[in-house]
Tab-separated table of C-alpha atoms and ligand atoms in Angstrom:
chain	number	residue	atom	x	y	z
A	1	MET	CA	-3.964	19.876	1.577
A	2	ALA	CA	-2.579	16.389	1.996
A	3	LEU	CA	-4.300	13.225	0.834
A	4	GLU	CA	-5.870	11.658	3.936
A	5	ARG	CA	-8.175	8.884	5.010
A	6	THR	CA	-10.916	9.124	7.607
A	7	LEU	CA	-13.534	6.818	9.075
A	8	ALA	CA	-17.227	7.564	8.602
A	9	ILE	CA	-20.095	5.614	10.126
A	10	ILE	CA	-23.645	5.961	8.863
A	11	LYS	CA	-25.282	5.399	12.244
A	12	PRO	CA	-28.242	3.092	12.984
A	13	ASP	CA	-30.868	5.867	12.947
A	14	ALA	CA	-29.908	6.772	9.365
A	15	VAL	CA	-29.520	3.190	8.108
A	16	GLU	CA	-32.938	2.361	9.579
A	17	ARG	CA	-34.545	5.246	7.662
A	18	GLY	CA	-33.054	4.171	4.332
A	19	LEU	CA	-30.565	7.045	4.209
A	20	THR	CA	-27.463	5.007	3.312
A	21	GLY	CA	-27.824	5.778	-0.407
A	22	PRO	CA	-28.473	9.544	-0.043
A	23	ILE	CA	-25.568	9.949	2.399
A	24	VAL	CA	-23.153	7.945	0.212
A	25	GLN	CA	-24.202	10.106	-2.751
A	26	ILE	CA	-23.400	13.293	-0.825
A	27	LEU	CA	-20.014	11.908	0.199
A	28	GLU	CA	-19.131	10.987	-3.386
A	29	GLU	CA	-20.385	14.314	-4.752
A	30	ALA	CA	-18.134	16.039	-2.194
A	31	GLY	CA	-15.125	14.370	-3.772
A	32	PHE	CA	-14.525	11.523	-1.349
A	33	THR	CA	-13.336	8.209	-2.747
A	34	ILE	CA	-14.847	5.200	-0.972
A	35	VAL	CA	-11.789	3.071	-0.239
A	36	THR	CA	-13.945	0.361	1.322
A	37	LEU	CA	-17.251	0.040	3.175
A	38	LYS	CA	-19.314	-2.531	5.038
A	39	LYS	CA	-22.520	-2.971	6.983
A	40	VAL	CA	-21.877	-3.969	10.591
A	41	CYS	CA	-23.941	-4.614	13.699
A	42	LEU	CA	-21.792	-3.712	16.698
A	43	THR	CA	-22.260	-5.459	20.026
A	44	LYS	CA	-22.636	-3.278	23.102
A	45	ALA	CA	-19.058	-4.225	24.106
A	46	GLN	CA	-17.720	-3.231	20.668
A	47	ALA	CA	-19.596	0.101	20.858
A	48	GLN	CA	-18.132	0.704	24.347
A	49	SER	CA	-14.660	0.004	23.003
A	50	PHE	CA	-15.094	2.288	19.980
A	51	TYR	CA	-16.388	5.154	22.163
A	52	ASP	CA	-13.995	4.494	25.058
A	53	VAL	CA	-12.933	8.176	25.102
A	54	HIS	CA	-16.503	9.027	26.225
A	55	ARG	CA	-16.665	6.349	28.981
A	56	GLU	CA	-17.045	8.925	31.777
A	57	ARG	CA	-19.678	11.032	29.995
A	58	PRO	CA	-23.297	10.893	31.210
A	59	PHE	CA	-24.514	9.823	27.760
A	60	PHE	CA	-22.082	6.869	27.418
A	61	ASP	CA	-24.565	4.101	28.250
A	62	SER	CA	-27.318	5.544	26.060
A	63	LEU	CA	-24.878	6.229	23.195
A	64	THR	CA	-23.455	2.718	23.181
A	65	SER	CA	-26.940	1.147	23.410
A	66	TYR	CA	-28.062	3.197	20.410
A	67	ILE	CA	-24.940	2.431	18.348
A	68	SER	CA	-25.406	-1.302	19.031
A	69	SER	CA	-29.176	-1.210	18.414
A	70	GLY	CA	-29.018	-2.097	14.722
A	71	PRO	CA	-26.850	-2.090	11.619
A	72	SER	CA	-24.482	0.747	10.753
A	73	VAL	CA	-22.414	1.281	7.613
A	74	ALA	CA	-18.686	1.934	8.158
A	75	LEU	CA	-16.685	3.572	5.364
A	76	VAL	CA	-13.059	4.505	4.792
A	77	LEU	CA	-13.069	7.787	2.849
A	78	GLU	CA	-10.133	9.342	1.030
A	79	ARG	CA	-9.547	12.820	-0.407
A	80	ASP	CA	-7.383	15.883	0.200
A	81	GLY	CA	-8.029	17.066	3.751
A	82	ALA	CA	-10.500	14.216	4.287
A	83	ILE	CA	-10.689	14.468	8.068
A	84	GLU	CA	-11.675	18.132	8.297
A	85	GLU	CA	-13.710	18.068	5.063
A	86	LEU	CA	-15.885	15.257	6.443
A	87	ARG	CA	-16.393	17.116	9.736
A	88	GLN	CA	-17.562	20.171	7.730
A	89	LEU	CA	-19.937	18.078	5.625
A	90	MET	CA	-21.374	16.390	8.753
A	91	GLY	CA	-22.064	19.596	10.690
A	92	ALA	CA	-22.105	20.125	14.450
A	93	THR	CA	-22.773	17.239	16.845
A	94	ASP	CA	-26.209	18.683	17.739
A	95	PRO	CA	-28.290	18.780	14.536
A	96	ALA	CA	-30.098	21.850	15.892
A	97	GLN	CA	-26.760	23.707	15.814
A	98	ALA	CA	-25.516	22.229	12.520
A	99	ALA	CA	-25.079	24.539	9.521
A	100	PRO	CA	-27.846	24.354	6.905
A	101	GLY	CA	-27.224	21.732	4.222
A	102	THR	CA	-24.940	19.591	6.377
A	103	ILE	CA	-25.764	15.902	6.810
A	104	ARG	CA	-26.693	16.321	10.471
A	105	ALA	CA	-28.835	19.405	9.781
A	106	ARG	CA	-30.707	17.472	7.083
A	107	TRP	CA	-31.084	14.110	8.762
A	108	GLY	CA	-29.997	14.171	12.418
A	109	GLU	CA	-32.877	13.397	14.776
A	110	SER	CA	-31.224	14.522	18.033
A	111	ILE	CA	-27.803	15.203	19.554
A	112	GLU	CA	-27.469	11.431	20.054
A	113	ARG	CA	-29.206	10.112	16.912
A	114	ASN	CA	-27.250	12.383	14.597
A	115	ALA	CA	-26.947	10.193	11.485
A	116	ILE	CA	-23.177	10.082	10.953
A	117	HIS	CA	-19.825	9.729	12.682
A	118	GLY	CA	-16.523	11.123	11.392
A	119	SER	CA	-13.051	10.822	12.904
A	120	ASP	CA	-12.040	13.996	14.727
A	121	GLY	CA	-8.335	14.267	13.872
A	122	PRO	CA	-5.174	12.798	12.375
A	123	GLU	CA	-4.426	10.816	15.556
A	124	THR	CA	-7.820	9.139	15.800
A	125	ALA	CA	-8.574	8.523	12.098
A	126	PRO	CA	-6.095	5.643	11.504
A	127	VAL	CA	-7.021	4.038	14.838
A	128	GLU	CA	-10.725	4.170	13.963
A	129	VAL	CA	-10.099	2.833	10.438
A	130	ALA	CA	-8.166	-0.090	11.935
A	131	PHE	CA	-10.994	-0.721	14.441
A	132	PHE	CA	-13.320	-1.660	11.570
A	133	PHE	CA	-11.067	-2.779	8.715
A	134	SER	CA	-8.188	-5.227	8.322
A	135	ASP	CA	-4.988	-4.440	6.404
A	136	LEU	CA	-6.352	-6.404	3.460
A	137	GLU	CA	-9.603	-4.428	3.405
A	138	ARG	CA	-7.989	-1.001	3.636
A	139	MET	CA	-6.199	-1.156	0.336
A	140	GLY	CA	-3.387	1.230	-0.463
A	141	ARG	CA	-0.723	3.047	1.447
A	142	LEU	CA	-2.658	5.365	3.782
A	143	GLY	CA	-4.170	4.401	7.177
B	1	LIG	P1	-18.979	14.023	17.306
B	1	LIG	O1	-19.702	12.767	16.844
B	1	LIG	O2	-19.525	15.268	16.667
B	1	LIG	O3	-17.472	13.923	17.196
B	1	LIG	P2	-18.651	13.591	20.181
B	1	LIG	O4	-18.594	14.681	21.203
B	1	LIG	O5	-17.390	12.868	19.856
B	1	LIG	O6	-19.330	14.202	18.866
B	1	LIG	O7	-19.748	12.550	20.691
B	1	LIG	C1	-19.858	11.266	20.100
B	1	LIG	C2	-21.312	10.963	19.914
B	1	LIG	O8	-21.951	10.892	21.190
B	1	LIG	C3	-22.116	12.027	19.157
B	1	LIG	O9	-21.978	11.931	17.753
B	1	LIG	C4	-23.512	11.732	19.616
B	1	LIG	O10	-24.080	10.579	18.958
B	1	LIG	C5	-23.281	11.394	21.086
B	1	LIG	N1	-23.403	12.580	21.958
B	1	LIG	C6	-22.515	13.607	22.064
B	1	LIG	N2	-22.934	14.521	22.976
B	1	LIG	C7	-24.101	14.031	23.458
B	1	LIG	C8	-25.042	14.521	24.452
B	1	LIG	O11	-24.859	15.580	25.067
B	1	LIG	N3	-26.154	13.737	24.676
B	1	LIG	C9	-26.367	12.551	24.020
B	1	LIG	N4	-25.519	12.061	23.102
B	1	LIG	C10	-24.401	12.791	22.815
B	2	LIG	MG1	-16.160	12.643	18.200
C-alpha cells in the first residue's frame, strides 16, 4: 500500500455531542498520523460548494443546512492506504447498515447525521484537502 493522505471531517452532530476526542483517539489508534486539523464553522454556501457533487440529490438542501449548522473538525490524515482505510473505519453511509465497531455504527444518528466524512477516492482526496487547508497548513509532500 502506498502512503496517502485523506480528508476527514468530524461532522457537527458528533462535535456537538463531545465526540471529537473519542473519534480522534480511534483514528490515531488505527495508525493514522494527523498531519493537521482545525475546527471550522462552514457557511451554507461553503457546504454547498464542498458537496457540489450531490447538488441534484433530494437531500442536498438538508445536508448542507446540517453541515453548516455548527462547528465541525476537519483533519488531514496520513497512513498507508489512508483513503480506503478511513472508509473502512467509518463504515457505511447509513449507520444502520454500518459494520459493528465502525465509527458510524457506534455514533451515527441517522443516514444524514452520520458523525464523520471521509474522502471517497484518490481523485477527490487532494481536492478536499485543498478545500480546507492551505499549502502552508498541509505540511509535507503529499496532497
Ligand atoms: P459518504 O459520506 O458515505 O461518502 P455520500 O453518498 O457521499 O456518503 O453522501 C454524503 C453525505 O450526504 C452522507 O455522509 C450523509 O451525511 C448525506 N446523505 C447521503 N445519503 C443520504 C440520504 O439518503 N438522506 C439524507 N442524507 C444523506
Ligand atoms: Mg461521499
